[in-house]
Short mmCIF file of C-alpha atoms in Angstrom, two decimals:
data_model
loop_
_atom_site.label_atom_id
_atom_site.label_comp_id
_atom_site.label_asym_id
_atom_site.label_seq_id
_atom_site.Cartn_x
_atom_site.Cartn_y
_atom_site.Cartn_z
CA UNK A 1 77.78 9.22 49.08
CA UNK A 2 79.04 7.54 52.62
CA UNK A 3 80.45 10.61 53.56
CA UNK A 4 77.25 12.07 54.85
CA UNK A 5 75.80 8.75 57.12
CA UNK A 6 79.87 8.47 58.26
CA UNK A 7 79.64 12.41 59.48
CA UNK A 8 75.99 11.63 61.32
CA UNK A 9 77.69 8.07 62.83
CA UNK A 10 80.39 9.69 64.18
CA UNK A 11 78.39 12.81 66.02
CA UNK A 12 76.54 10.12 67.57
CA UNK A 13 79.44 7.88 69.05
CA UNK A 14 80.91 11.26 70.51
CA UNK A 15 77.82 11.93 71.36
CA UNK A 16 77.15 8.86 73.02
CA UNK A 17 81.22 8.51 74.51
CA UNK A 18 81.23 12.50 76.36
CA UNK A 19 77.62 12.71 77.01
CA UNK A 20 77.92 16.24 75.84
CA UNK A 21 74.78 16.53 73.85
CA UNK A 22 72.58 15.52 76.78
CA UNK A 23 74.28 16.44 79.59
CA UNK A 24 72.44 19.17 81.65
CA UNK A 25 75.21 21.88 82.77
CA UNK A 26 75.43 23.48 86.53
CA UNK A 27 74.25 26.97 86.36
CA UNK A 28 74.94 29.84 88.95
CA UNK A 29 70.99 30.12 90.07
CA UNK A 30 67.63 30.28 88.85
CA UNK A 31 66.29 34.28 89.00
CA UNK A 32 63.25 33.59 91.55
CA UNK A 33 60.96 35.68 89.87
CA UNK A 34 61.25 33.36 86.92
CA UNK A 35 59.20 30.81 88.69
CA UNK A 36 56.86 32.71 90.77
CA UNK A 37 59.15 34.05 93.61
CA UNK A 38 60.83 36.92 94.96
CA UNK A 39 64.55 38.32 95.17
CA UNK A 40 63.54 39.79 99.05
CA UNK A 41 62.32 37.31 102.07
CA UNK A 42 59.44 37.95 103.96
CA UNK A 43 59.95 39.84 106.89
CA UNK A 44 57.68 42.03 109.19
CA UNK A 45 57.85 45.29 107.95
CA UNK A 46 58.50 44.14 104.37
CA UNK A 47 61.16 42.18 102.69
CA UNK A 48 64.76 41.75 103.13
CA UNK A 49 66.71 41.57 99.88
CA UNK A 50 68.52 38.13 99.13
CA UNK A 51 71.80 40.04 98.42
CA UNK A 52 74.08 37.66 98.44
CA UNK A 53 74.27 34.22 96.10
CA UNK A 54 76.77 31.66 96.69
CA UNK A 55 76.34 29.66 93.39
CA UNK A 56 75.39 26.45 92.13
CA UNK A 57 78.53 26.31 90.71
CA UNK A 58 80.65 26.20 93.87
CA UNK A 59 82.15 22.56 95.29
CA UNK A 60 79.29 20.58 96.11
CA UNK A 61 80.26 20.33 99.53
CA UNK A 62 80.24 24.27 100.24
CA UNK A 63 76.38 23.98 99.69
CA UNK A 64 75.39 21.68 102.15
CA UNK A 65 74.28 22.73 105.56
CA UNK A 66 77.60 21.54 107.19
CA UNK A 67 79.53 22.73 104.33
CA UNK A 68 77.82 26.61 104.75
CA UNK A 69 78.82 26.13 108.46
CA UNK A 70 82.36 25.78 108.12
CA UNK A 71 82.23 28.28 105.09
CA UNK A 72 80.93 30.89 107.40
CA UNK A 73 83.11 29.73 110.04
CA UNK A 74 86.00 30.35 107.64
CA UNK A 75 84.97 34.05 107.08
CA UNK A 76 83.50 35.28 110.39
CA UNK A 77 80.79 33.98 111.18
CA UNK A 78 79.38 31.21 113.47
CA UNK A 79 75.57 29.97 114.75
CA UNK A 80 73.71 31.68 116.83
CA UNK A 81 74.66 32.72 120.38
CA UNK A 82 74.51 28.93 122.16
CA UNK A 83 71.93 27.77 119.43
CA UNK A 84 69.33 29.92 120.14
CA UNK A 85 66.81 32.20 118.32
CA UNK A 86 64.90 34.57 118.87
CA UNK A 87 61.74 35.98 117.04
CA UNK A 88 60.40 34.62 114.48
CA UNK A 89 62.17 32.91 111.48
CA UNK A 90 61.50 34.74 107.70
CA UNK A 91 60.00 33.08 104.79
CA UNK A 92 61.52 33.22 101.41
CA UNK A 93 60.23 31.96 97.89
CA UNK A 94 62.84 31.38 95.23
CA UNK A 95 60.99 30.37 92.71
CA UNK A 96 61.77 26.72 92.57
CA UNK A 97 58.58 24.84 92.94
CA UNK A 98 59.25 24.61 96.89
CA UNK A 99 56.69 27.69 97.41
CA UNK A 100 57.82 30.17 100.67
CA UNK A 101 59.89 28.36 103.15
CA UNK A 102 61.53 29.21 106.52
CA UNK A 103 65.21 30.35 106.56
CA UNK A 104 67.50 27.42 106.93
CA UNK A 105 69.76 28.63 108.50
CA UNK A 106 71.32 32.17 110.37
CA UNK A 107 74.78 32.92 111.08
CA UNK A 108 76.04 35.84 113.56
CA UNK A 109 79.40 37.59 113.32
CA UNK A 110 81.66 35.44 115.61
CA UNK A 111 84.26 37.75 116.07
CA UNK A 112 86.40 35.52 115.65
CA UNK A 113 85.29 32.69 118.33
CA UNK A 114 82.79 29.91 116.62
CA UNK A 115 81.96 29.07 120.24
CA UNK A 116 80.58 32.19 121.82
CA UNK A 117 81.61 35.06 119.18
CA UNK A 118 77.87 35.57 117.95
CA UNK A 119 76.89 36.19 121.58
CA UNK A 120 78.81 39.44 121.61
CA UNK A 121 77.10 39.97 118.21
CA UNK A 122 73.94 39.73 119.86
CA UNK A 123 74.70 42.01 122.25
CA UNK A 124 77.21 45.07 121.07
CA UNK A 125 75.35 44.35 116.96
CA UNK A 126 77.35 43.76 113.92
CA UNK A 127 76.98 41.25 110.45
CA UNK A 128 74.63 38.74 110.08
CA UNK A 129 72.78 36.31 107.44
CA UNK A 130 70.04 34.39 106.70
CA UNK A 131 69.77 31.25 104.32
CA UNK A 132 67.77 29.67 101.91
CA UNK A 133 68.92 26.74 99.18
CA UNK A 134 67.16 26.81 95.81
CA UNK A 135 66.83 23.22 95.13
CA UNK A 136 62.78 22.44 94.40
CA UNK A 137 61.49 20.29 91.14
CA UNK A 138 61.47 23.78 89.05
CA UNK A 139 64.54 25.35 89.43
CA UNK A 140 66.83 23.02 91.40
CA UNK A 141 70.28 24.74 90.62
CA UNK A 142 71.79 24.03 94.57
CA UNK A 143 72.81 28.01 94.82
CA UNK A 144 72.25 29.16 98.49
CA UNK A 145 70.52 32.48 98.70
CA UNK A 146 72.05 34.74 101.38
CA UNK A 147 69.76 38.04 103.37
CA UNK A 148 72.65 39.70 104.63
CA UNK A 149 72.47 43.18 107.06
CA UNK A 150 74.60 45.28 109.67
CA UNK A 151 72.62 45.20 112.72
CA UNK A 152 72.42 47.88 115.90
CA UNK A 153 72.82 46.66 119.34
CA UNK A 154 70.41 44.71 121.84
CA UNK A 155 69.69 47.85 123.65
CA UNK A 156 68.42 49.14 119.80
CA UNK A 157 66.43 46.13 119.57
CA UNK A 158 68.91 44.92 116.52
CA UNK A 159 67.46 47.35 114.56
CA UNK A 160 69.52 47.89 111.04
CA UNK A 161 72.29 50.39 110.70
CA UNK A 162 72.22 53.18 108.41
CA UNK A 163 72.26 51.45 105.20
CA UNK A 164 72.19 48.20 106.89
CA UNK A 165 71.79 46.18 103.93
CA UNK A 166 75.00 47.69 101.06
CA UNK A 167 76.74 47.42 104.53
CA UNK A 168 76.65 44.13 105.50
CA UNK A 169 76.84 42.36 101.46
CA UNK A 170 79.58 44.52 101.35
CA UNK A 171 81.53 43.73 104.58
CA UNK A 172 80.79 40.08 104.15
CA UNK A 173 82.17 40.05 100.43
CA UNK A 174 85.26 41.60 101.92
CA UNK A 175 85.57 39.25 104.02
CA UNK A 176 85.16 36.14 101.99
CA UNK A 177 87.08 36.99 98.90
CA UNK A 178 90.17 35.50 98.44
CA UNK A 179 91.70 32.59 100.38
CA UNK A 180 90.09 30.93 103.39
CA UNK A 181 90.66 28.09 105.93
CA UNK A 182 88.91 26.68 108.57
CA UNK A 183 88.09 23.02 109.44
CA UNK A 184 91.32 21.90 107.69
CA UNK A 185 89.72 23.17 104.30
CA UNK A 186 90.80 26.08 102.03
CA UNK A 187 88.50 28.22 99.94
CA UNK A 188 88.76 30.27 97.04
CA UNK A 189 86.10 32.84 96.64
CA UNK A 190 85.60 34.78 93.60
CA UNK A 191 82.80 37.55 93.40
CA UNK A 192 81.02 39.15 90.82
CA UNK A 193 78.08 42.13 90.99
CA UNK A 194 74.86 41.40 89.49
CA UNK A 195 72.51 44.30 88.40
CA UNK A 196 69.10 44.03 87.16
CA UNK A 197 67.52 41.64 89.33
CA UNK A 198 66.81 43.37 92.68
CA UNK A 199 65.17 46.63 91.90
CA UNK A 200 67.33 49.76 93.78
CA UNK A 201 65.11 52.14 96.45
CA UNK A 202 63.30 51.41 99.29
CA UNK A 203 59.97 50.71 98.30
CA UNK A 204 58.32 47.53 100.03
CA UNK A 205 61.90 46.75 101.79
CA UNK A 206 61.95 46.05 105.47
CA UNK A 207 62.42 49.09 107.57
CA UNK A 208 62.14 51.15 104.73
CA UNK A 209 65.68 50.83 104.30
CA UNK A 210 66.95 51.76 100.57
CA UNK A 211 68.80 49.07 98.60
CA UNK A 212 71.12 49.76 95.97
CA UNK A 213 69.57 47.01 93.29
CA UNK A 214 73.34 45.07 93.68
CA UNK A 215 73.21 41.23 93.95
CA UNK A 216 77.13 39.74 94.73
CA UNK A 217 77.34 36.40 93.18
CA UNK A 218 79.94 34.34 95.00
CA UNK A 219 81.76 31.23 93.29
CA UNK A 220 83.39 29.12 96.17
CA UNK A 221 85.78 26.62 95.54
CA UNK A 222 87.55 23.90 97.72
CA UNK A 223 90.94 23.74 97.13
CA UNK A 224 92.81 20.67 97.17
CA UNK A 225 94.83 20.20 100.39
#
């Protein structure tokens, strides 16, 4: 007849001891649309699709706004050309209770030099992204959400490459997977392809460019030193 109460007593102290029962896990993000947002920003011609997603469940310190620096930093790319920016910055809701927000953040191919590498970029074209952090009251899951695309030249008034958007998730993916250093920290990046969030085509995208419906989820770890 104890058996029963014994069996209950004891899920509760190991309950109680690990905190497993209550304890909320990290997830990888929140899909925007979930809560009322949108997988593309808001740009001028349409939206730009949030291609990239570093996840929640990355090192803490990757997701904070020095931490994405010397993360890009570490795989080619740097802030813009002497801190400036031009034209206007895009809006992006993720569906986290924070409504549509500016970008945080943009980063510019560096070409190797975090100094003035994205000044080249500026002028001769190449990679770039945009950043927003999904962390509002709804859907606070830390994952930074990444608008990546291959731009033309200044003279082509940065307008995308062919395929501007597959182009530049793809070449920053390549470029991040694996191991990276910079700062005196080492990353490990792992990627993964999600389908079936981002719709594929090119209606209501941004220059009427045609997306492939591929998200690349991107789990960053700090290694120890």
């Amino acid at each position: 007849m104890l058996c029963a109460p014994l069996a209950l007593f004891g899920l509760f102290y190991a309950s109680a001891v690990t905190g497993l029962a209550i304890q909320k896990r990290a997830v990888d993000f929140f899909d925007p649309a979930q809560g009322g947002g949108s997988i593309f920003d808001n740009a001028t011609f349409g939206g730009e699709p949030l291609n990239v997603i570093i996840s929640g469940q990355s090192s803490p310190d990757v997701l904070t706004d020095d931490g994405i620096l010397n993360y890009a930093q570490a795989i080619g790319f740097s802030k813009e050309c002497l801190g400036l920016h031009l034209g206007t910055p895009q809006t992006a809701n993720l569906g986290d209770g924070n409504g549509s927000l500016n970008q945080t953040i943009e980063f510019r191919q560096d070409f190797g030099n975090d100094f003035l590498g994205t000044c080249f970029e500026s002028l001769l074209g190449g990679n770039h992204f945009r950043v927003w952090r999904q962390n509002g009251p709804s859907a606070n899951s830390g994952a930074l959400f990444l608008a990546v695309s291959k731009e033309q030249d200044a003279s082509a008034n940065h307008d995308l490459v062919d395929d501007g958007y597959n182009i530049g998730r793809n070449e920053l993916v390549a470029a991040a997977v694996g191991t990276k250093s910079h700062g005196g920290v080492t990353y490990n990046t792992v990627a993964k392809n999600i389908t079936g969030l981002m719709p594929a085509g090119s209606d209501g995208v941004n220059h009427g460019i045609a997306v492939d419906g591929v998200i690349t989820l991107l789990t960053v770890t700090i290694q120890d030193s």
